[in-house]
Short mmCIF file of C-alpha atoms in Angstrom, two decimals:
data_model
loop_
_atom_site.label_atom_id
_atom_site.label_comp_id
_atom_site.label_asym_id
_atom_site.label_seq_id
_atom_site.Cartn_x
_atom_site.Cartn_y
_atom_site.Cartn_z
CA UNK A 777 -104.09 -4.66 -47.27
CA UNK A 778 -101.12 -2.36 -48.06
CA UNK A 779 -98.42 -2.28 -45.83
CA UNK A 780 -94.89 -1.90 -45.17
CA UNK A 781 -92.85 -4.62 -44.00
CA UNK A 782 -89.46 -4.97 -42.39
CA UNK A 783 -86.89 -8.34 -42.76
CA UNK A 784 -83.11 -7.99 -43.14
CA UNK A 785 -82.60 -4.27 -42.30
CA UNK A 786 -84.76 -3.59 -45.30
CA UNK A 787 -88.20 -2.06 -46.23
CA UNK A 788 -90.63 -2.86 -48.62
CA UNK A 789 -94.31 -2.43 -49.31
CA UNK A 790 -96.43 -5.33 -50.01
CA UNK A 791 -99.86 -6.37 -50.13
CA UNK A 792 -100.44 -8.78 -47.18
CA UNK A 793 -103.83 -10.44 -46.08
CA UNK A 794 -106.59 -8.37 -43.63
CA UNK A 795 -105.74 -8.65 -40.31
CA UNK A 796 -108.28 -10.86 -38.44
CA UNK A 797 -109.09 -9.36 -34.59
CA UNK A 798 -108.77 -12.62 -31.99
CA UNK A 799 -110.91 -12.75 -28.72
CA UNK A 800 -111.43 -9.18 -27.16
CA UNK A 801 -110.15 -7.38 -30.28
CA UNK A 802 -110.56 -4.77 -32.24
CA UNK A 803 -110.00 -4.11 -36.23
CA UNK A 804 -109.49 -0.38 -36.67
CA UNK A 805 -108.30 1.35 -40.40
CA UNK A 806 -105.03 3.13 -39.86
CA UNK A 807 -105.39 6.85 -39.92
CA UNK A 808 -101.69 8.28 -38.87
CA UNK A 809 -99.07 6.14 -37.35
CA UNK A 810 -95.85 8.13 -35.89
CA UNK A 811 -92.10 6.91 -36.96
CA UNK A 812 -90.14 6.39 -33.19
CA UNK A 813 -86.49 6.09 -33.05
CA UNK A 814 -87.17 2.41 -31.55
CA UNK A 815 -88.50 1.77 -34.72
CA UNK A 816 -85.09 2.90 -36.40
CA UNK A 817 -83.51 0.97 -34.39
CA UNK A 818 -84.96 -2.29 -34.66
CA UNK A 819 -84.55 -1.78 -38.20
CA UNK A 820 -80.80 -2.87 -37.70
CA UNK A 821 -80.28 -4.34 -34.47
CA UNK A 822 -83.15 -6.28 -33.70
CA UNK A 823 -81.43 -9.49 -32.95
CA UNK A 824 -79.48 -7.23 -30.02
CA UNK A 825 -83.24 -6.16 -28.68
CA UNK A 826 -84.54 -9.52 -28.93
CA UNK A 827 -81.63 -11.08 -26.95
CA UNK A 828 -82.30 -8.33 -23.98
CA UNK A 829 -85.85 -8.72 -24.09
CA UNK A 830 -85.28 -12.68 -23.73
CA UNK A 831 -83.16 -12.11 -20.89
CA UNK A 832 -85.94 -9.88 -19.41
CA UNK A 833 -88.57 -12.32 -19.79
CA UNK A 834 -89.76 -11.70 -22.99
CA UNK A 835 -89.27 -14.12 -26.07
CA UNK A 836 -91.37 -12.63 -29.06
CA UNK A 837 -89.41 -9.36 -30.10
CA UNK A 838 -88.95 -9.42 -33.87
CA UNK A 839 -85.92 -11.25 -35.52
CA UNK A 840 -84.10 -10.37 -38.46
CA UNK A 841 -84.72 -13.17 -40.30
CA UNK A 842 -88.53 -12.06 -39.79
CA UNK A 843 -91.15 -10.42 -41.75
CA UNK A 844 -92.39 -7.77 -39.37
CA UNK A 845 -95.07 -4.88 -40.04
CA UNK A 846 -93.29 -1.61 -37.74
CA UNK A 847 -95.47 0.88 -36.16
CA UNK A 848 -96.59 1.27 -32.07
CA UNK A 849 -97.84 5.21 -32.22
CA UNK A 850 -101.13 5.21 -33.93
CA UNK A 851 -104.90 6.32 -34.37
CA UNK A 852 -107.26 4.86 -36.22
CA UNK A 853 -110.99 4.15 -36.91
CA UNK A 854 -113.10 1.09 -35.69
CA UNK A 855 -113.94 -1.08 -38.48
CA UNK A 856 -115.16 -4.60 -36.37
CA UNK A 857 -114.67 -6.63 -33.23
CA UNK A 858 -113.57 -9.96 -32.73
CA UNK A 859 -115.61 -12.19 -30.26
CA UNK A 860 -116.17 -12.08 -26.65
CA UNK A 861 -116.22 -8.24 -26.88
CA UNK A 862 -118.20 -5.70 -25.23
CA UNK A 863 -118.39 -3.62 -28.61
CA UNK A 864 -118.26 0.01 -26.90
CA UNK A 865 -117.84 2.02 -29.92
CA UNK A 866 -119.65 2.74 -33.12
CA UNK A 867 -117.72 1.51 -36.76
CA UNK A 868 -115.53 4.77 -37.63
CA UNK A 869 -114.90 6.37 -34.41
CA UNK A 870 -111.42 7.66 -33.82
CA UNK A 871 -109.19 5.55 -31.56
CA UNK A 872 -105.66 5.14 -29.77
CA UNK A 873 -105.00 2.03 -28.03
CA UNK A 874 -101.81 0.88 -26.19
CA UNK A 875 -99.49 -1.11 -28.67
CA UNK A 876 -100.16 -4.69 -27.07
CA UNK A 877 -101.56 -7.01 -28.04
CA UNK A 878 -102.54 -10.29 -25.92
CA UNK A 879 -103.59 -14.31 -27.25
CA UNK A 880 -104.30 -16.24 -23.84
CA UNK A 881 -101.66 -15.45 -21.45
CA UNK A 882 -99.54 -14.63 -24.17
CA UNK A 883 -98.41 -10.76 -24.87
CA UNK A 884 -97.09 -9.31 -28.22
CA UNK A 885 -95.84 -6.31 -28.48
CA UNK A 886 -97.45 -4.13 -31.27
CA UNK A 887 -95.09 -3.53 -34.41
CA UNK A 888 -92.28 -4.93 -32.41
CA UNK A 889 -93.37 -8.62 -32.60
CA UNK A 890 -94.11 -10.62 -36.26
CA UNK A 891 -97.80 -12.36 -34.25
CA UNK A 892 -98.36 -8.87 -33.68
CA UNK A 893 -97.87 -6.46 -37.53
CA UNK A 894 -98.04 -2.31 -36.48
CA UNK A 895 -99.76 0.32 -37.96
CA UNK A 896 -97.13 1.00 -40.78
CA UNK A 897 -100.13 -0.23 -42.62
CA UNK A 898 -103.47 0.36 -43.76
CA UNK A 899 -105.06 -1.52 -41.05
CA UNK A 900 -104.33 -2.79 -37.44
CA UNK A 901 -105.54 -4.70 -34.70
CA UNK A 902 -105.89 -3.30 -30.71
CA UNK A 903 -106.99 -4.65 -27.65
CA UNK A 904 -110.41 -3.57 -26.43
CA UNK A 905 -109.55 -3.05 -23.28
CA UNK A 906 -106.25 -1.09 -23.99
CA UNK A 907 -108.50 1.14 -26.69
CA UNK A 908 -109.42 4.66 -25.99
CA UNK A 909 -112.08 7.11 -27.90
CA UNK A 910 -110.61 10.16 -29.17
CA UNK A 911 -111.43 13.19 -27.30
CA UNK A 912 -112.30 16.96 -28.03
CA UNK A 913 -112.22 16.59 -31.50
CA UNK A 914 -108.50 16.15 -31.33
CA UNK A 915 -106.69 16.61 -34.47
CA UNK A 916 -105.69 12.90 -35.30
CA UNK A 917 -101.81 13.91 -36.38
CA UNK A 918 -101.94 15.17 -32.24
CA UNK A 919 -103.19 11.83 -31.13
CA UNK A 920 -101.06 9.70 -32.89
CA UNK A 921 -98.57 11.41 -30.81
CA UNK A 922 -100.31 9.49 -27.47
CA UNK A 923 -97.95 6.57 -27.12
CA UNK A 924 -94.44 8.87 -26.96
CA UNK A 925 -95.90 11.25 -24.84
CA UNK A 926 -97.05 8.79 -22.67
CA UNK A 927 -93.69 7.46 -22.57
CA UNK A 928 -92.48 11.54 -22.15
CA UNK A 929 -94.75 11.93 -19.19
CA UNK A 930 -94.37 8.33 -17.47
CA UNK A 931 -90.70 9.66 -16.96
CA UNK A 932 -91.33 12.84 -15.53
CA UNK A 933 -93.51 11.05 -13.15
CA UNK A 934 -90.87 9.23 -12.29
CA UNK A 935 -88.43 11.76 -11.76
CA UNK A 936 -90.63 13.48 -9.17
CA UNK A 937 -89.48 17.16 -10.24
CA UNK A 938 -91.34 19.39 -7.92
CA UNK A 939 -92.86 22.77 -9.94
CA UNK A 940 -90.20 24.90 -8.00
CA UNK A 941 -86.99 22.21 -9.23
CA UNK A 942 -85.13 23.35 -12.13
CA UNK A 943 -85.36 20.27 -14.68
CA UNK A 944 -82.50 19.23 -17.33
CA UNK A 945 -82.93 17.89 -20.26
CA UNK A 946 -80.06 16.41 -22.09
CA UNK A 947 -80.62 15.31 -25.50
CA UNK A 948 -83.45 16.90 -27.67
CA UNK A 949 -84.71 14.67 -30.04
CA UNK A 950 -88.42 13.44 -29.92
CA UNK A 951 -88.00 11.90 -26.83
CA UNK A 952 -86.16 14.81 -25.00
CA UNK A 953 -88.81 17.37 -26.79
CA UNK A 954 -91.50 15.06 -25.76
CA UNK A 955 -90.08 15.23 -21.96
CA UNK A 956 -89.79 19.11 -22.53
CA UNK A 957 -93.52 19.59 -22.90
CA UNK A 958 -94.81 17.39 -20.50
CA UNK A 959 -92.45 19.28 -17.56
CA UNK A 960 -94.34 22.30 -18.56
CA UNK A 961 -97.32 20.71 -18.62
CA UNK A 962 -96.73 19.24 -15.08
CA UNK A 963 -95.68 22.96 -13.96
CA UNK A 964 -91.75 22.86 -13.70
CA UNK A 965 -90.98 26.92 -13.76
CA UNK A 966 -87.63 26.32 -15.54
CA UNK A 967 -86.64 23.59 -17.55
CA UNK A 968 -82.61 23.72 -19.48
CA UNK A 969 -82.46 22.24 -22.73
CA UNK A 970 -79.24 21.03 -24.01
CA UNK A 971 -78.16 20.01 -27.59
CA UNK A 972 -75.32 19.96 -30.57
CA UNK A 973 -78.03 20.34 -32.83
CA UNK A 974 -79.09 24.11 -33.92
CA UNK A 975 -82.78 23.16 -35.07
CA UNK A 976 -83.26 20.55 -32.18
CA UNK A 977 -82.37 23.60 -29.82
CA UNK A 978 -85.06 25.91 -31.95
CA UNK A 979 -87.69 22.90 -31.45
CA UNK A 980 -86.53 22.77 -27.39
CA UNK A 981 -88.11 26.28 -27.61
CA UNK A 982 -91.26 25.96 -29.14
CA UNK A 983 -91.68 23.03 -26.95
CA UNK A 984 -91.55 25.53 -23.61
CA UNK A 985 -87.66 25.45 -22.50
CA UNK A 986 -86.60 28.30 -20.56
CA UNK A 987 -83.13 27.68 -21.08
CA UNK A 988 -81.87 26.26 -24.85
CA UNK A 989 -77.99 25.88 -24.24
CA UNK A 990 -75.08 24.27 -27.16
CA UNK A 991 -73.11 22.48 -24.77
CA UNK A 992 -70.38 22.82 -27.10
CA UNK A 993 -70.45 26.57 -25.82
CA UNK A 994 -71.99 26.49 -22.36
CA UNK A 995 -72.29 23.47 -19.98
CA UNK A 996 -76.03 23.21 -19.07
CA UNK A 997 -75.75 23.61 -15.49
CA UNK A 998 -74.11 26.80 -15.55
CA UNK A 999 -77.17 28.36 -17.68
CA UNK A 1000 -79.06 29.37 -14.58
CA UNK A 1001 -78.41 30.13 -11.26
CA UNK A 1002 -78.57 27.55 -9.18
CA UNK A 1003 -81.56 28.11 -6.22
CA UNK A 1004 -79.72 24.81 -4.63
CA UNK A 1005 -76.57 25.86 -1.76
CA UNK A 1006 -75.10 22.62 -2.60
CA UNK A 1007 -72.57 22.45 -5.56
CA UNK A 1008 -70.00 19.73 -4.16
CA UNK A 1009 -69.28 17.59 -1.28
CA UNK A 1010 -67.75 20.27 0.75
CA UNK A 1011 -71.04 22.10 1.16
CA UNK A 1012 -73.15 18.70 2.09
CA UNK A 1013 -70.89 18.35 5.10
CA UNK A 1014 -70.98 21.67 5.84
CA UNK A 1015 -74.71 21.91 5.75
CA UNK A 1016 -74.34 18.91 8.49
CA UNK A 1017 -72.09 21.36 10.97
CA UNK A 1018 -74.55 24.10 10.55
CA UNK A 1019 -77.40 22.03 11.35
CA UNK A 1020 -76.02 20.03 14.39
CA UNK A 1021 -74.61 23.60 15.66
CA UNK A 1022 -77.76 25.45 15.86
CA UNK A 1023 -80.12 22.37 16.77
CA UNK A 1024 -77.52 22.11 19.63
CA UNK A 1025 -77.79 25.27 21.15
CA UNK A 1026 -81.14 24.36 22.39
CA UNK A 1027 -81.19 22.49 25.80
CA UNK A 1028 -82.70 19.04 26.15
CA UNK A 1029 -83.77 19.48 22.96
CA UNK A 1030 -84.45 15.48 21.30
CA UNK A 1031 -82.98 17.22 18.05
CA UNK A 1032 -82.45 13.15 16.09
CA UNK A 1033 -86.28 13.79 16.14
CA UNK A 1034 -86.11 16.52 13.53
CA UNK A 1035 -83.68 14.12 11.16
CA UNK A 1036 -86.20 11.40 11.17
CA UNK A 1037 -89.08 13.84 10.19
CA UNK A 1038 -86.59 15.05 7.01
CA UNK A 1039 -86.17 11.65 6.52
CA UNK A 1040 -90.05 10.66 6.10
CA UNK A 1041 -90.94 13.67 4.57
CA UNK A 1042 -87.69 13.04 1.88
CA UNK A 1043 -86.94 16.48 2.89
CA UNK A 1044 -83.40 16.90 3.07
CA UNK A 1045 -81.10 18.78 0.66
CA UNK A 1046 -81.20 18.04 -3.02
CA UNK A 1047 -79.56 18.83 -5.96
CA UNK A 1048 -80.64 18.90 -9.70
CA UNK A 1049 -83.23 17.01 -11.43
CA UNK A 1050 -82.06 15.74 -15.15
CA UNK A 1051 -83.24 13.57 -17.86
CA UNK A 1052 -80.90 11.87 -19.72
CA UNK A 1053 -82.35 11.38 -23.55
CA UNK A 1054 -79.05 11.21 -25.56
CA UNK A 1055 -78.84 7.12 -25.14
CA UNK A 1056 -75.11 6.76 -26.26
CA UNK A 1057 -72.27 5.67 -24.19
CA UNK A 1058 -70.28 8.10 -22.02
CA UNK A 1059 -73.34 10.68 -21.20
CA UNK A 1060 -74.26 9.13 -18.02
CA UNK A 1061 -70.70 9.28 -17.01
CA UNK A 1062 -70.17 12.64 -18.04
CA UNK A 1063 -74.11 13.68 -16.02
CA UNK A 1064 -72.56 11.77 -12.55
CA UNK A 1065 -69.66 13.41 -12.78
CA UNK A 1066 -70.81 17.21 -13.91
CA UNK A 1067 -74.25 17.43 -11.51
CA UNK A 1068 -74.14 18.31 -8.09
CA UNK A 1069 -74.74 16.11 -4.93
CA UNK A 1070 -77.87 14.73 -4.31
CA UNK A 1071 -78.93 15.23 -7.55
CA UNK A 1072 -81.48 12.29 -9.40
CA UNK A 1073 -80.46 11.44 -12.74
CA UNK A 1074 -83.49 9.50 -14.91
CA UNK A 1075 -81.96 7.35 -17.79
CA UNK A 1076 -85.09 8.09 -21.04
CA UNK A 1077 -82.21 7.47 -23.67
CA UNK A 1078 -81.92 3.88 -24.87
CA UNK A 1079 -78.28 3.18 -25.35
CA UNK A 1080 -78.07 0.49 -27.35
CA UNK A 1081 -74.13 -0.64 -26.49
CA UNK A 1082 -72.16 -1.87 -23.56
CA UNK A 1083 -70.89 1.59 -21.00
CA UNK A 1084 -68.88 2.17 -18.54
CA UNK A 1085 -69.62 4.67 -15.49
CA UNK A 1086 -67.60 5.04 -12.34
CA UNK A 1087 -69.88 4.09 -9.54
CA UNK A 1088 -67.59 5.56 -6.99
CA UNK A 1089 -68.63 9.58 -8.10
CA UNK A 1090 -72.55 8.68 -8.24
CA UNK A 1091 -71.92 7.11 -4.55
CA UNK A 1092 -69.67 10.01 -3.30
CA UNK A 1093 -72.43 12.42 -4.33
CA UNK A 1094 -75.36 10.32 -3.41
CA UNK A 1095 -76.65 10.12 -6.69
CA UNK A 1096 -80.08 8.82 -7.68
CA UNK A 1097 -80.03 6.85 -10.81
CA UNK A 1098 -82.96 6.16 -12.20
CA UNK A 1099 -84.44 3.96 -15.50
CA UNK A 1100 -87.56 4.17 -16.98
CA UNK A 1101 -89.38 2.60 -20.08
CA UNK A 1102 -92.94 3.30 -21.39
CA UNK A 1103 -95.84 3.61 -19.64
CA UNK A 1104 -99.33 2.26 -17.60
CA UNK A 1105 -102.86 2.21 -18.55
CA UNK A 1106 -103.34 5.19 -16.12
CA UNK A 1107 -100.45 7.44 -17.60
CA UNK A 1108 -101.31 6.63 -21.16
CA UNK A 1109 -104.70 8.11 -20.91
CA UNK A 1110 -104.14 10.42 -19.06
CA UNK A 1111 -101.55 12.13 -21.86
CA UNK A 1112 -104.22 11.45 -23.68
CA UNK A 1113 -106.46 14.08 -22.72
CA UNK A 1114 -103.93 16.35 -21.55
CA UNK A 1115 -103.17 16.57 -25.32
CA UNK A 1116 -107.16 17.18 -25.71
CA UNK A 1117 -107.43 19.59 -22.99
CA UNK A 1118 -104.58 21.80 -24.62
CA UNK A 1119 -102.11 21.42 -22.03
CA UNK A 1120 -99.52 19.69 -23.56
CA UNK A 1121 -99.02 20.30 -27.50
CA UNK A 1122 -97.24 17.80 -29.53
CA UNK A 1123 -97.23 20.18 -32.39
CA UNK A 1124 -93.79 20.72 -32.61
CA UNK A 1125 -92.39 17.36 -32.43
CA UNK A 1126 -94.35 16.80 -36.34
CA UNK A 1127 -92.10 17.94 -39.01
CA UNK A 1128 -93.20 15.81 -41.73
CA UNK A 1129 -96.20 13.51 -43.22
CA UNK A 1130 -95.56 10.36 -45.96
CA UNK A 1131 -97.39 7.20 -47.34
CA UNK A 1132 -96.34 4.30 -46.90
CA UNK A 1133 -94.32 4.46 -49.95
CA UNK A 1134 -92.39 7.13 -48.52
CA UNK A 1135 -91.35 5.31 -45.49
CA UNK A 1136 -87.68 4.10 -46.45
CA UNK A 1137 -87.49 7.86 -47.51
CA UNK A 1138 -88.29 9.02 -43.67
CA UNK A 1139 -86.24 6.79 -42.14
CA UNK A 1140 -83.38 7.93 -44.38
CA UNK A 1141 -84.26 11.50 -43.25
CA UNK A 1142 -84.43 10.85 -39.43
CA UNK A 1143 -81.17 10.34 -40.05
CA UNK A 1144 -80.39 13.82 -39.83
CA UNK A 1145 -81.23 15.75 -36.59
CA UNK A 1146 -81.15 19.12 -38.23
CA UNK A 1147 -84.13 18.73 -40.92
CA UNK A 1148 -87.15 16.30 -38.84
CA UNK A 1149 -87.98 14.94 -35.23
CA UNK A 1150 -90.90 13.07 -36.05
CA UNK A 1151 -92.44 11.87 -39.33
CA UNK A 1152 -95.97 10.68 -39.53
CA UNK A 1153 -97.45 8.18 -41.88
CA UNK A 1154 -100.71 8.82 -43.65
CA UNK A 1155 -102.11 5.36 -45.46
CA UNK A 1156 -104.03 7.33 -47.69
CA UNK A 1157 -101.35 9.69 -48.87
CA UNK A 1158 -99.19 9.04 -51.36
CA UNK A 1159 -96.29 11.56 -50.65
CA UNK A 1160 -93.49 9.98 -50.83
CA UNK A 1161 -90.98 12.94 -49.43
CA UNK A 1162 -91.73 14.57 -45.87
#
């Protein structure tokens, strides 16, 4: 098969044998596979991700030195099944599958690991049990788009943003316009974009942001008014004082009751909500020091170098500081059909199609935040410009 392969820092397409599917596999044909920015970056610092993986636990991220087939966000068509399978789905129906891929006890991730080559090719293989039929006659360029909304939406889970909250998003590249939609698809009334980029900001819009700021003009928490009475330290203590004063005034009253109710029901004064999807040193510093108390502050961006932060402001404000990375079963179907079902549309985020030959093309274009967010790959196609 045809297929693009990564060693060195360079790409190259070359024709490299079928891929054979192992116990409880699948063989699908490659219809669309999305370019991430993790993808970019393992392009030139995958010894760096393979040394913090290792330390995590994990010992089979690619190497340099490595021939490795790139690609994680894909849909494709079933072509055959490898044995002990349960075979649920007729040859050429439309699939996304998690990119994992497992031999024994033995994990690989998909596109990130040389045992395991991505869907930068014309053919791939899945898990069965991490597969998923397409739904609703969804457009296949949408479902490609599964896996990084999945990631979008496992972080808005995880930041716990009620509908009424006012969510911030700092960074908008495909990650932050990813988060974007899936805050409006969760219900958050008003979500505040922020970037340097001009058509980053434009794409914030069409993704559903209220608020688009350039914080080289306005600083983001400034762009609405703030439903929150808390805006520094002063007003957490004073909130305290007013509190213990009118709770007070009632005789015999066991008022410590009412303060271990707030504290089971997590009900006590907060401030904002933000996602951080910048990943570059000094923007979490700059977030703990700019937000309000009580604010929770989830970390999307992948910084790939050392940073520094000064614990002492997150703990004077009571910060929450939170770090998230991909996804469950659960989560990534479920963005699954919310992309069927029309309530969350990735159509924004696409700003480009190539073949495989034009892949070292699109990665020299994602270079440049104010022309693409995300380039897809068509096998088939043999444009070589998106």
């Amino acid at each position: 098969m045809k297929a693009v392969v990564c060693s060195e820092g360079k790409l190259e397409v070359a024709e490299l044998a079928a891929p054979r599917p192992g116990p409880g596999q699948v063989l699908i044909n490659v219809v669309r596979c999305g370019i991430c920015g993790s993808d970019l970056h393992a392009r030139v610092h995958c010894d760096e991700l393979a040394d913090l993986a290792r330390a995590t636990g994990y010992d089979h991220f690619m190497r340099s030195d490595q021939r490795v087939v790139l690609g994680h966000e894909f849909v494709g068509e079933v072509v055959e099944y490898g044995p002990d399978c349960r075979k649920r789905w007729k040859p050429g129906t439309r699939v996304v599958a998690l990119p994992i891929q497992r031999r024994g006890r033995e994990p690989h991730l998909t596109g990130l690991s040389e045992a395991a080559p991505g869907g930068y090719a014309e053919q791939v293989v899945v898990q069965e049990s991490m597969t998923f039929t397409v739904p609703n006659g969804l457009s296949s360029d949408h479902a490609a788009l599964t896996e990084p909304m999945a990631v979008a939406w496992h972080a808005v889970r995880r930041g716990r943003v009620s509908t009424k909250q006012t969510a911030y998003v700092i960074g908008c590249g495909p990650i932050g316009l990813a988060v974007i939609t899936m805050l409006k698809a969760a219900g958050v009334k008003t979500v505040v974009a922020s970037d340097l980029s001009k058509r980053r900001r434009e794409l914030a819009t069409r993704c559903g942001a209220d608020v688009v700021v350039d914080p080289a003009e306005t600083e983001p928490w400034s762009a609405v008014p703030r439903k929150s009475r808390i805006t520094g330290a002063a007003d957490v203590l004073n909130l305290g004082f007013d509190a213990m004063e009118r709770l007070r005034r009632i005789p015999n009253l066991p008022w410590w009751y009412g303060f271990r109710l707030a504290h089971t029901l997590d009900a006590g004064p907060s401030g904002a909500v933000v996602f951080e999807c910048v990943g570059v040193p000094g923007i979490i510093d700059q977030i703990l020091t700019a937000v309000p108390p009580r604010s929770r502050v989830i970390v999307v961006g992948v910084c790939m170098q050392a940073d520094t932060i000064h614990p002492a402001t997150a703990i004077n404000k009571e910060i929450e500081l939170r770090f998230v990375l991909g996804y469950d079963p659960g989560e990534f179907r479920d963005t699954l059909h919310m992309i069927a079902d029309g309530k969350a549309d990735p159509a924004p985020l696409i700003t480009g199609t190539v073949g495989l030959d034009g892949v070292g093309n699109a990665f020299a274009a994602l270079g440049n935040p104010e022309h693409h967010a995300k380039i897809l790959i068509d096998p088939a196609s043999a444009v070589t410009d998106a």
